[in-house]
PDB file of C-alpha atoms in Angstrom:
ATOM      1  CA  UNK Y   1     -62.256 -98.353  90.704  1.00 66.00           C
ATOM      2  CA  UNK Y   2     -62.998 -99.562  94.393  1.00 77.00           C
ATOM      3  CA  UNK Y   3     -61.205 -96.614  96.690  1.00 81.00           C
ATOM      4  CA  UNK Y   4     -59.390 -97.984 100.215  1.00 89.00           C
ATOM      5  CA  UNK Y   5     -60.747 -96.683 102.875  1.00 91.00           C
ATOM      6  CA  UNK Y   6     -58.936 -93.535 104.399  1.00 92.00           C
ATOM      7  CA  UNK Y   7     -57.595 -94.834 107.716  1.00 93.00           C
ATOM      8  CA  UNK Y   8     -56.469 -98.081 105.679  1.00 94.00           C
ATOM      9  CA  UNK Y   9     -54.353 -95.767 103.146  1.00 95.00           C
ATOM     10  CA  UNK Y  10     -53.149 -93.852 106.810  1.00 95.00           C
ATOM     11  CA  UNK Y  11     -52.094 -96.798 108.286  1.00 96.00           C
ATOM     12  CA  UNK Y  12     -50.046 -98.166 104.966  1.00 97.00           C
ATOM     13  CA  UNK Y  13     -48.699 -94.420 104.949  1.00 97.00           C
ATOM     14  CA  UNK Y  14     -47.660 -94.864 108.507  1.00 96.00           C
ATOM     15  CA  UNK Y  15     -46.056 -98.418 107.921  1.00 96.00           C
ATOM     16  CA  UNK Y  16     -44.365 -97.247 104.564  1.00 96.00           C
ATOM     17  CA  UNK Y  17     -42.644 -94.346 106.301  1.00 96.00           C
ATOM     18  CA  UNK Y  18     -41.354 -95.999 109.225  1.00 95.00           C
ATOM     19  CA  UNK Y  19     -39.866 -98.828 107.035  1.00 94.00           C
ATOM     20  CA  UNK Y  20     -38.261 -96.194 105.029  1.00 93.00           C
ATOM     21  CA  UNK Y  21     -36.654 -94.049 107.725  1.00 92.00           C
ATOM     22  CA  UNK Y  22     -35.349 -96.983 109.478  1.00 90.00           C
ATOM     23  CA  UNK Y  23     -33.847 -98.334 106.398  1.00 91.00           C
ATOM     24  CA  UNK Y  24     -35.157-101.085 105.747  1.00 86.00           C
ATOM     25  CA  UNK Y  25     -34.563-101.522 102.164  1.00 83.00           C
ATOM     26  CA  UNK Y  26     -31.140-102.049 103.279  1.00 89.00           C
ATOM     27  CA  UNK Y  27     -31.813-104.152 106.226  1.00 88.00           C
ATOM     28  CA  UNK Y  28     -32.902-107.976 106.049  1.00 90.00           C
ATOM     29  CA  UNK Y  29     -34.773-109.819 104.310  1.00 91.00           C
ATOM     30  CA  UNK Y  30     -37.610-109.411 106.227  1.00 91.00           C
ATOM     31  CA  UNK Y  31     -37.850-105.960 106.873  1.00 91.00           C
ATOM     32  CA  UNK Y  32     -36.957-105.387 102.804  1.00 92.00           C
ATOM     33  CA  UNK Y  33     -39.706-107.684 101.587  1.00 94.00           C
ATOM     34  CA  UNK Y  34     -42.110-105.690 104.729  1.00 95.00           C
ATOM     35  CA  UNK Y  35     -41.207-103.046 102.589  1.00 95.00           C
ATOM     36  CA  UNK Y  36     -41.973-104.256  99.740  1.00 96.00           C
ATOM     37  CA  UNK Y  37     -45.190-105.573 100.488  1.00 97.00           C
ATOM     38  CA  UNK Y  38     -46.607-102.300 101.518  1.00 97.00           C
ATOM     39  CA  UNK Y  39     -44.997 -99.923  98.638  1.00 97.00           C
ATOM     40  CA  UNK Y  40     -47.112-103.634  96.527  1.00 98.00           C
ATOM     41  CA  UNK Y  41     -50.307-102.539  98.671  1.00 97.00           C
ATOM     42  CA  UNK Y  42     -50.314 -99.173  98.356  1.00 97.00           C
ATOM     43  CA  UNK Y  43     -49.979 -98.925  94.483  1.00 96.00           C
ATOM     44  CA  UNK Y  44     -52.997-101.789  94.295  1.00 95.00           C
ATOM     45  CA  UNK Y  45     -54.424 -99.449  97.124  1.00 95.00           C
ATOM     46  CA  UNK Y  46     -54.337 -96.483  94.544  1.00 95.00           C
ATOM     47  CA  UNK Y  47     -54.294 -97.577  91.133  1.00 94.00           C
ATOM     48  CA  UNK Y  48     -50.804 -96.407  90.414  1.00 95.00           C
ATOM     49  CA  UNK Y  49     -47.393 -98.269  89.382  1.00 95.00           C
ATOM     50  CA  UNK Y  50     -44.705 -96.758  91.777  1.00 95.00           C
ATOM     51  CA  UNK Y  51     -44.409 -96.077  94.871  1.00 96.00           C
ATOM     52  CA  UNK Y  52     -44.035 -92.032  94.289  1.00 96.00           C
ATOM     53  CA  UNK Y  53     -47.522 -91.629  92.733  1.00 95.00           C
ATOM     54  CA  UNK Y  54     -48.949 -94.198  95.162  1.00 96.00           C
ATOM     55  CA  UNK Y  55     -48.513 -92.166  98.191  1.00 96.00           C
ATOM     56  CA  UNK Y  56     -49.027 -88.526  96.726  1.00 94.00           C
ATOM     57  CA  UNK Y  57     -52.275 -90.482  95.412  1.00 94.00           C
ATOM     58  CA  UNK Y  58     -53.347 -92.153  98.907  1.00 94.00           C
ATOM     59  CA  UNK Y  59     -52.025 -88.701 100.970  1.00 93.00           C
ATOM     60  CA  UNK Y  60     -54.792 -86.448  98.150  1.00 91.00           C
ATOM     61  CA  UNK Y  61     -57.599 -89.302  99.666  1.00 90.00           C
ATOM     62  CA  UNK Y  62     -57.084 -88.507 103.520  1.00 89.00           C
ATOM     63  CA  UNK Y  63     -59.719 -86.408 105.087  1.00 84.00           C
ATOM     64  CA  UNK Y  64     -58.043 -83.166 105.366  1.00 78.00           C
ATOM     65  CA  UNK Y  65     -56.291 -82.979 102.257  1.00 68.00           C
ATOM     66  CA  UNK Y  66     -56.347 -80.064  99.812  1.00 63.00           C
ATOM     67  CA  UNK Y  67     -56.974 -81.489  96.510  1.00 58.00           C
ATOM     68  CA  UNK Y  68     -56.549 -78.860  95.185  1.00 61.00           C
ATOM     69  CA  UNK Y  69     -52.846 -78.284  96.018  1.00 55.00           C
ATOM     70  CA  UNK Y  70     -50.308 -78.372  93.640  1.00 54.00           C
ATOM     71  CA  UNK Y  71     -47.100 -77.303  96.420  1.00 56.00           C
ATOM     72  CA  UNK Y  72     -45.793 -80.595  94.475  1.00 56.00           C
ATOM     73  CA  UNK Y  73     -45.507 -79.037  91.152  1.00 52.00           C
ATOM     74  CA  UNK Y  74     -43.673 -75.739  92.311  1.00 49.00           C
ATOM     75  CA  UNK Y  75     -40.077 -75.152  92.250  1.00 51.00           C
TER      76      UNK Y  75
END
């Protein structure tokens, strides 16, 4: 499987949480399908199916990040 390149997978990060905090599922059109197309990206991005796995997947291939945590698996 090809891998995106870090600061590509940063950048989607970076777009996907800013659509997200301001709301844009629930905003218009636009700004939903925006949304949309970047949660799209970032699973192709990955090889995942949602948008959960997705980013925990891109955020693991970001220089810096400790592959071997596993903070999401405890309580």
């Amino acid at each position: 499987m090809l891998l995106a390149h870090p600061a590509v997978l940063a950048d989607l990060i970076a777009q996907y949480d800013t659509l997200t905090a301001l709301h844009a599922e629930d905003g218009s059109e636009p700004a939903r399908q925006r949304l949309d197309d970047v949660a799209y990206t970032l699973c192709v991005s990955t090889g995942t199916r949602d948008i959960d796995a997705a980013l925990i997947a891109a955020r693991h291939q970001l220089p810096g990040a400790r592959t071997e945590d596993d903070s999401v698996l405890t309580p």
